[in-house]
Amino acid sequence: MPILQVKNLVKNFDGLEAVNDVSFTITRGEVLAVIGPSGSGKSTLLRCLTLLEKIDQGTVIFAGKTMVETSSKGLVQYAPEEQLRKIRPRLGMVFQSFNLFPHFSVLQNITEAPVRVGGLTEAAAQEIAFELLAKIGLSDKANAYPYQLSGGQSQRVAIARALAMKPDILFFDEPTSALDPELTGEVLKVIRTLAEEKMTMMVVTHEMSFAYEVADRVLFMDKGQIIEEGIPEQIFRQPTNERTKAFLKNFNYGSRF
Amino acid sequence: MISFGDSANFLRLFGLLGNGALTTLRIFYLTLLFSLPLGLIIALGRMSHLKWISSPLKFFILIMRGTPLILQLIFFYFAPFYMLPEGLRFSLPRFTAAIIAFSLNYAAYFAEIYRGGIESIPRGQYEAAAVLGFTKGQTFFRIILPQVIKRILPPISNEVITLVKDTALVQVLGISELFRVAKNESSRIFSTTPLFVAGLFYLIMNWVVTKVFEKSEKKLSYYQ
């Protein structure tokens, strides 16, 4: 059953089509990797789906509810704000630059939204937070502040913060691109664990081997469009499109392939 | 030559200046009480995308920062009487006029400090709050404003210290604050001593202000 349906999504920036007529679906429990060159519209697509950007054309249906649709006359119509407010916390987002709240401790970074948005008690939120901290291996950092964390630790906390809202889908916008190479592993490990638990995820990434191993399906984007789509085996081993071939040629997969 | 004369004169001088200092302090805290929140409202309006809100506020800030505060004091005292048509004329009490002029003037400066602080917060903070489902109000008051306050404490402390000394300007309306009292006493007894003692009073007040800001900055230094 599709949890997210995207139809003919278009997003323009100053006359430039950042996302150009993109359609796809995500099924519950699926891990979808989005790969492609810089500026191909991957991040913009994620930002449209998490309501950080307004789309110019298209339809997005989340869990059977229309978030935004376009009439036959081309008029874009978002769902009423009260409905979007209910949807937003169900769409988790992990940013490239973490965006932790620097004035909150690690614990409060995680509990703030469940308490203020989700209406949980402080105690209930903390219980969830400690479970998540244990899961990401940072139980000892509950009272630390973001500036005291490494990049990898920050990103793991950011993942926990998103998970605390119990989202139906978790979006990752190049979650390891801001990290030193030796720190990417610890973040990818957490995402891998989530995949094993059947968390629905859409991951924009430059980590090809990670996409190959973890994703159920891969979208290759270029110039705002989905050029090729398929299971990792097919995209990475037998890409049919010339642009996909050219893009993947630049990556060295090592002995894994 | 600074001399305090006998102790009776000395006590008398301290009593006089102490009274003046109380008026100074009243102007000081009432100005802060009104201008700090007003400055925030002006800053938010100034940053509005709606031209009819931001443009007049930009003009207001230009006027308040671009003309002498002493002139603004005179304006708010005399304008309600001389600039209004007959029948609508009224006079504000001097002290009220002074507080209005000071509050509006300092609000303009504070507004620009707030704006600088708010605009220095990375967009990612708003985006992280938005995807977690925070309302605009929650985002501003729980996420953005606390970070803004930490960043703007040093420039705010500058303004607050200036305010302590600027209060001397209200003497143009004949209000007996610290400096006017000292000046009058100075000419009465043919001595500069009262003026130097008044200087000491200002210094002590600003020493307290400095300490309060040092403490606040320290309190907020738990994060970076």
GROMACS .gro file of N, CA, C and O in nm, chain B residues 67-152:
model
  344
  324THR      N    1   1.766   6.193   1.430
  324THR     CA    2   1.753   6.327   1.489
  324THR      C    3   1.795   6.321   1.635
  324THR      O    4   1.789   6.215   1.697
  325PRO      N    5   1.836   6.435   1.690
  325PRO     CA    6   1.885   6.434   1.829
  325PRO      C    7   1.775   6.395   1.927
  325PRO      O    8   1.661   6.442   1.914
  326LEU      N    9   1.811   6.316   2.024
  326LEU     CA   10   1.715   6.276   2.128
  326LEU      C   11   1.664   6.399   2.204
  326LEU      O   12   1.547   6.406   2.241
  327ILE      N   13   1.752   6.496   2.221
  327ILE     CA   14   1.713   6.617   2.295
  327ILE      C   15   1.601   6.690   2.221
  327ILE      O   16   1.508   6.744   2.281
  328LEU      N   17   1.608   6.686   2.087
  328LEU     CA   18   1.504   6.748   2.005
  328LEU      C   19   1.373   6.669   2.016
  328LEU      O   20   1.264   6.726   2.021
  329GLN      N   21   1.385   6.536   2.022
  329GLN     CA   22   1.266   6.451   2.036
  329GLN      C   23   1.197   6.476   2.170
  329GLN      O   24   1.074   6.474   2.180
  330LEU      N   25   1.276   6.501   2.273
  330LEU     CA   26   1.218   6.533   2.404
  330LEU      C   27   1.134   6.659   2.394
  330LEU      O   28   1.019   6.663   2.440
  331ILE      N   29   1.191   6.761   2.330
  331ILE     CA   30   1.120   6.888   2.314
  331ILE      C   31   0.993   6.866   2.231
  331ILE      O   32   0.886   6.916   2.263
  332PHE      N   33   1.008   6.786   2.125
  332PHE     CA   34   0.895   6.760   2.036
  332PHE      C   35   0.778   6.697   2.111
  332PHE      O   36   0.664   6.745   2.103
  333PHE      N   37   0.805   6.591   2.187
  333PHE     CA   38   0.693   6.521   2.252
  333PHE      C   39   0.631   6.604   2.365
  333PHE      O   40   0.516   6.584   2.402
  334TYR      N   41   0.708   6.697   2.416
  334TYR     CA   42   0.651   6.784   2.519
  334TYR      C   43   0.563   6.893   2.458
  334TYR      O   44   0.451   6.918   2.504
  335PHE      N   45   0.612   6.955   2.349
  335PHE     CA   46   0.540   7.071   2.295
  335PHE      C   47   0.442   7.038   2.183
  335PHE      O   48   0.342   7.109   2.166
  336ALA      N   49   0.470   6.931   2.107
  336ALA     CA   50   0.389   6.902   1.989
  336ALA      C   51   0.239   6.886   2.017
  336ALA      O   52   0.157   6.940   1.943
  337PRO      N   53   0.200   6.811   2.121
  337PRO     CA   54   0.056   6.792   2.142
  337PRO      C   55  -0.016   6.924   2.161
  337PRO      O   56  -0.136   6.934   2.134
  338PHE      N   57   0.055   7.025   2.205
  338PHE     CA   58  -0.011   7.154   2.222
  338PHE      C   59  -0.001   7.241   2.097
  338PHE      O   60  -0.101   7.290   2.045
  339TYR      N   61   0.119   7.256   2.043
  339TYR     CA   62   0.139   7.352   1.936
  339TYR      C   63   0.105   7.299   1.798
  339TYR      O   64   0.082   7.376   1.706
  340MET      N   65   0.104   7.168   1.781
  340MET     CA   66   0.083   7.115   1.646
  340MET      C   67  -0.059   7.068   1.620
  340MET      O   68  -0.095   7.039   1.506
  341LEU      N   69  -0.136   7.057   1.726
  341LEU     CA   70  -0.275   7.012   1.707
  341LEU      C   71  -0.367   7.132   1.689
  341LEU      O   72  -0.338   7.240   1.740
  342PRO      N   73  -0.477   7.113   1.613
  342PRO     CA   74  -0.571   7.225   1.596
  342PRO      C   75  -0.638   7.258   1.730
  342PRO      O   76  -0.648   7.173   1.818
  343GLU      N   77  -0.684   7.380   1.739
  343GLU     CA   78  -0.749   7.424   1.860
  343GLU      C   79  -0.865   7.330   1.894
  343GLU      O   80  -0.935   7.284   1.805
  344GLY      N   81  -0.884   7.303   2.020
  344GLY     CA   82  -0.990   7.210   2.059
  344GLY      C   83  -0.934   7.072   2.089
  344GLY      O   84  -0.982   7.002   2.176
  345LEU      N   85  -0.831   7.035   2.014
  345LEU     CA   86  -0.768   6.904   2.037
  345LEU      C   87  -0.640   6.916   2.118
  345LEU      O   88  -0.578   6.817   2.154
  346ARG      N   89  -0.601   7.039   2.144
  346ARG     CA   90  -0.472   7.061   2.211
  346ARG      C   91  -0.471   7.006   2.352
  346ARG      O   92  -0.572   7.012   2.422
  347PHE      N   93  -0.358   6.952   2.387
  347PHE     CA   94  -0.340   6.909   2.527
  347PHE      C   95  -0.191   6.914   2.559
  347PHE      O   96  -0.108   6.922   2.470
  348SER      N   97  -0.161   6.910   2.685
  348SER     CA   98  -0.021   6.907   2.726
  348SER      C   99   0.004   6.779   2.804
  348SER      O  100  -0.076   6.741   2.889
  349LEU      N  101   0.117   6.718   2.774
  349LEU     CA  102   0.157   6.601   2.852
  349LEU      C  103   0.238   6.651   2.971
  349LEU      O  104   0.309   6.751   2.960
  350PRO      N  105   0.228   6.580   3.084
  350PRO     CA  106   0.321   6.612   3.193
  350PRO      C  107   0.465   6.592   3.142
  350PRO      O  108   0.488   6.506   3.057
  351ARG      N  109   0.558   6.673   3.192
  351ARG     CA  110   0.696   6.665   3.142
  351ARG      C  111   0.751   6.524   3.151
  351ARG      O  112   0.817   6.475   3.059
  352PHE      N  113   0.727   6.463   3.265
  352PHE     CA  114   0.787   6.331   3.287
  352PHE      C  115   0.732   6.230   3.186
  352PHE      O  116   0.806   6.150   3.129
  353THR      N  117   0.600   6.236   3.162
  353THR     CA  118   0.539   6.145   3.065
  353THR      C  119   0.597   6.167   2.926
  353THR      O  120   0.632   6.071   2.856
  354ALA      N  121   0.609   6.296   2.887
  354ALA     CA  122   0.667   6.327   2.756
  354ALA      C  123   0.808   6.270   2.745
  354ALA      O  124   0.846   6.214   2.641
  355ALA      N  125   0.883   6.284   2.853
  355ALA     CA  126   1.021   6.233   2.852
  355ALA      C  127   1.024   6.082   2.833
  355ALA      O  128   1.102   6.029   2.754
  356ILE      N  129   0.935   6.012   2.905
  356ILE     CA  130   0.933   5.865   2.894
  356ILE      C  131   0.893   5.822   2.753
  356ILE      O  132   0.950   5.727   2.696
  357ILE      N  133   0.795   5.893   2.694
  357ILE     CA  134   0.753   5.858   2.557
  357ILE      C  135   0.870   5.877   2.461
  357ILE      O  136   0.903   5.788   2.381
  358ALA      N  137   0.937   5.992   2.468
  358ALA     CA  138   1.048   6.019   2.377
  358ALA      C  139   1.159   5.915   2.395
  358ALA      O  140   1.209   5.858   2.297
  359PHE      N  141   1.196   5.888   2.519
  359PHE     CA  142   1.303   5.792   2.545
  359PHE      C  143   1.265   5.653   2.498
  359PHE      O  144   1.346   5.582   2.437
  360SER      N  145   1.141   5.612   2.528
  360SER     CA  146   1.099   5.475   2.492
  360SER      C  147   1.100   5.457   2.341
  360SER      O  148   1.149   5.355   2.291
  361LEU      N  149   1.047   5.556   2.268
  361LEU     CA  150   1.043   5.543   2.122
  361LEU      C  151   1.184   5.547   2.064
  361LEU      O  152   1.218   5.470   1.974
  362ASN      N  153   1.267   5.636   2.116
  362ASN     CA  154   1.403   5.647   2.066
  362ASN      C  155   1.481   5.517   2.088
  362ASN      O  156   1.542   5.462   1.995
  363TYR      N  157   1.476   5.466   2.210
  363TYR     CA  158   1.551   5.344   2.239
  363TYR      C  159   1.491   5.223   2.170
  363TYR      O  160   1.562   5.131   2.130
  364ALA      N  161   1.359   5.222   2.154
  364ALA     CA  162   1.295   5.111   2.083
  364ALA      C  163   1.349   5.102   1.941
  364ALA      O  164   1.369   4.993   1.887
  365ALA      N  165   1.374   5.219   1.878
  365ALA     CA  166   1.427   5.219   1.742
  365ALA      C  167   1.565   5.155   1.738
  365ALA      O  168   1.594   5.072   1.650
  366TYR      N  169   1.650   5.190   1.834
  366TYR     CA  170   1.784   5.129   1.838
  366TYR      C  171   1.775   4.980   1.868
  366TYR      O  172   1.840   4.898   1.805
  367PHE      N  173   1.693   4.946   1.969
  367PHE     CA  174   1.678   4.805   2.005
  367PHE      C  175   1.624   4.725   1.887
  367PHE      O  176   1.664   4.611   1.865
  368ALA      N  177   1.531   4.785   1.811
  368ALA     CA  178   1.471   4.714   1.697
  368ALA      C  179   1.579   4.668   1.600
  368ALA      O  180   1.576   4.555   1.552
  369GLU      N  181   1.674   4.757   1.573
  369GLU     CA  182   1.778   4.721   1.478
  369GLU      C  183   1.871   4.614   1.536
  369GLU      O  184   1.922   4.529   1.463
  370ILE      N  185   1.890   4.617   1.667
  370ILE     CA  186   1.973   4.514   1.730
  370ILE      C  187   1.900   4.379   1.723
  370ILE      O  188   1.958   4.276   1.688
  371TYR      N  189   1.771   4.380   1.756
  371TYR     CA  190   1.691   4.257   1.747
  371TYR      C  191   1.696   4.202   1.604
  371TYR      O  192   1.714   4.083   1.582
  372ARG      N  193   1.676   4.293   1.507
  372ARG     CA  194   1.672   4.250   1.367
  372ARG      C  195   1.804   4.181   1.330
  372ARG      O  196   1.805   4.074   1.271
  373GLY      N  197   1.914   4.245   1.367
  373GLY     CA  198   2.044   4.185   1.338
  373GLY      C  199   2.054   4.046   1.399
  373GLY      O  200   2.100   3.952   1.335
  374GLY      N  201   2.008   4.034   1.524
  374GLY     CA  202   2.014   3.905   1.592
  374GLY      C  203   1.926   3.801   1.526
  374GLY      O  204   1.969   3.688   1.503
  375ILE      N  205   1.805   3.840   1.494
  375ILE     CA  206   1.710   3.745   1.434
  375ILE      C  207   1.760   3.698   1.298
  375ILE      O  208   1.756   3.579   1.265
  376GLU      N  209   1.814   3.793   1.221
  376GLU     CA  210   1.861   3.756   1.087
  376GLU      C  211   1.988   3.673   1.090
  376GLU      O  212   2.025   3.612   0.989
  377SER      N  213   2.056   3.671   1.205
  377SER     CA  214   2.179   3.593   1.213
  377SER      C  215   2.152   3.446   1.246
  377SER      O  216   2.243   3.364   1.244
  378ILE      N  217   2.029   3.412   1.279
  378ILE     CA  218   1.997   3.273   1.311
  378ILE      C  219   1.982   3.195   1.180
  378ILE      O  220   1.905   3.236   1.093
  379PRO      N  221   2.055   3.084   1.166
  379PRO     CA  222   2.050   3.011   1.039
  379PRO      C  223   1.909   2.963   1.004
  379PRO      O  224   1.830   2.929   1.092
  380ARG      N  225   1.882   2.960   0.874
  380ARG     CA  226   1.751   2.916   0.825
  380ARG      C  227   1.719   2.773   0.870
  380ARG      O  228   1.604   2.738   0.889
  381GLY      N  229   1.824   2.693   0.885
  381GLY     CA  230   1.805   2.554   0.925
  381GLY      C  231   1.731   2.539   1.056
  381GLY      O  232   1.662   2.440   1.079
  382GLN      N  233   1.744   2.637   1.145
  382GLN     CA  234   1.673   2.631   1.273
  382GLN      C  235   1.522   2.640   1.252
  382GLN      O  236   1.446   2.567   1.315
  383TYR      N  237   1.480   2.728   1.162
  383TYR     CA  238   1.338   2.741   1.130
  383TYR      C  239   1.288   2.613   1.062
  383TYR      O  240   1.178   2.566   1.089
  384GLU      N  241   1.373   2.560   0.973
  384GLU     CA  242   1.330   2.442   0.897
  384GLU      C  243   1.318   2.320   0.987
  384GLU      O  244   1.223   2.242   0.976
  385ALA      N  245   1.415   2.304   1.078
  385ALA     CA  246   1.410   2.191   1.171
  385ALA      C  247   1.284   2.201   1.255
  385ALA      O  248   1.216   2.101   1.280
  386ALA      N  249   1.252   2.322   1.300
  386ALA     CA  250   1.132   2.341   1.382
  386ALA      C  251   1.006   2.314   1.299
  386ALA      O  252   0.911   2.252   1.347
  387ALA      N  253   1.007   2.358   1.174
  387ALA     CA  254   0.889   2.340   1.088
  387ALA      C  255   0.860   2.193   1.064
  387ALA      O  256   0.745   2.149   1.076
  388VAL      N  257   0.963   2.113   1.033
  388VAL     CA  258   0.937   1.972   1.004
  388VAL      C  259   0.898   1.895   1.129
  388VAL      O  260   0.836   1.789   1.120
  389LEU      N  261   0.933   1.948   1.247
  389LEU     CA  262   0.890   1.881   1.370
  389LEU      C  263   0.746   1.919   1.406
  389LEU      O  264   0.688   1.862   1.497
  390GLY      N  265   0.692   2.018   1.336
  390GLY     CA  266   0.552   2.054   1.357
  390GLY      C  267   0.530   2.171   1.450
  390GLY      O  268   0.416   2.201   1.487
  391PHE      N  269   0.636   2.241   1.489
  391PHE     CA  270   0.619   2.358   1.575
  391PHE      C  271   0.540   2.466   1.501
  391PHE      O  272   0.556   2.485   1.382
  392THR      N  273   0.456   2.537   1.575
  392THR     CA  274   0.386   2.651   1.515
  392THR      C  275   0.487   2.765   1.502
  392THR      O  276   0.596   2.761   1.559
  393LYS      N  277   0.446   2.869   1.428
  393LYS     CA  278   0.536   2.984   1.411
  393LYS      C  279   0.569   3.048   1.545
  393LYS      O  280   0.681   3.090   1.570
  394GLY      N  281   0.466   3.058   1.631
  394GLY     CA  282   0.486   3.118   1.762
  394GLY      C  283   0.583   3.038   1.846
  394GLY      O  284   0.675   3.092   1.907
  395GLN      N  285   0.563   2.906   1.850
  395GLN     CA  286   0.654   2.818   1.926
  395GLN      C  287   0.796   2.830   1.872
  395GLN      O  288   0.892   2.837   1.948
  396THR      N  289   0.807   2.830   1.739
  396THR     CA  290   0.939   2.838   1.677
  396THR      C  291   1.009   2.965   1.720
  396THR      O  292   1.125   2.964   1.761
  397PHE      N  293   0.936   3.077   1.717
  397PHE     CA  294   0.999   3.202   1.752
  397PHE      C  295   1.037   3.209   1.899
  397PHE      O  296   1.150   3.242   1.934
  398PHE      N  297   0.942   3.177   1.985
  398PHE     CA  298   0.967   3.198   2.127
  398PHE      C  299   1.051   3.088   2.194
  398PHE      O  300   1.124   3.115   2.288
  399ARG      N  301   1.041   2.965   2.142
  399ARG     CA  302   1.118   2.856   2.205
  399ARG      C  303   1.253   2.832   2.138
  399ARG      O  304   1.348   2.794   2.204
  400ILE      N  305   1.258   2.851   2.006
  400ILE     CA  306   1.380   2.815   1.933
  400ILE      C  307   1.463   2.938   1.896
  400ILE      O  308   1.583   2.943   1.923
  401ILE      N  309   1.400   3.036   1.836
  401ILE     CA  310   1.476   3.149   1.779
  401ILE      C  311   1.514   3.252   1.885
  401ILE      O  312   1.632   3.283   1.904
  402LEU      N  313   1.414   3.304   1.957
  402LEU     CA  314   1.440   3.415   2.049
  402LEU      C  315   1.548   3.386   2.155
  402LEU      O  316   1.635   3.471   2.179
  403PRO      N  317   1.547   3.266   2.218
  403PRO     CA  318   1.654   3.240   2.315
  403PRO      C  319   1.794   3.251   2.255
  403PRO      O  320   1.886   3.301   2.319
  404GLN      N  321   1.808   3.208   2.131
  404GLN     CA  322   1.939   3.218   2.065
  404GLN      C  323   1.971   3.362   2.029
  404GLN      O  324   2.087   3.405   2.034
  405VAL      N  325   1.865   3.437   1.992
  405VAL     CA  326   1.883   3.578   1.958
  405VAL      C  327   1.933   3.654   2.081
  405VAL      O  328   2.029   3.732   2.074
  406ILE      N  329   1.871   3.629   2.195
  406ILE     CA  330   1.906   3.702   2.317
  406ILE      C  331   2.053   3.684   2.352
  406ILE      O  332   2.123   3.778   2.383
  407LYS      N  333   2.101   3.560   2.339
  407LYS     CA  334   2.243   3.536   2.367
  407LYS      C  335   2.332   3.620   2.275
  407LYS      O  336   2.431   3.678   2.319
  408ARG      N  337   2.294   3.627   2.149
  408ARG     CA  338   2.378   3.699   2.052
  408ARG      C  339   2.373   3.850   2.068
  408ARG      O  340   2.470   3.919   2.036
  409ILE      N  341   2.259   3.902   2.115
  409ILE     CA  342   2.247   4.048   2.116
  409ILE      C  343   2.280   4.110   2.252
  409ILE      O  344   2.277   4.232   2.265
   0.00000   0.00000   0.00000
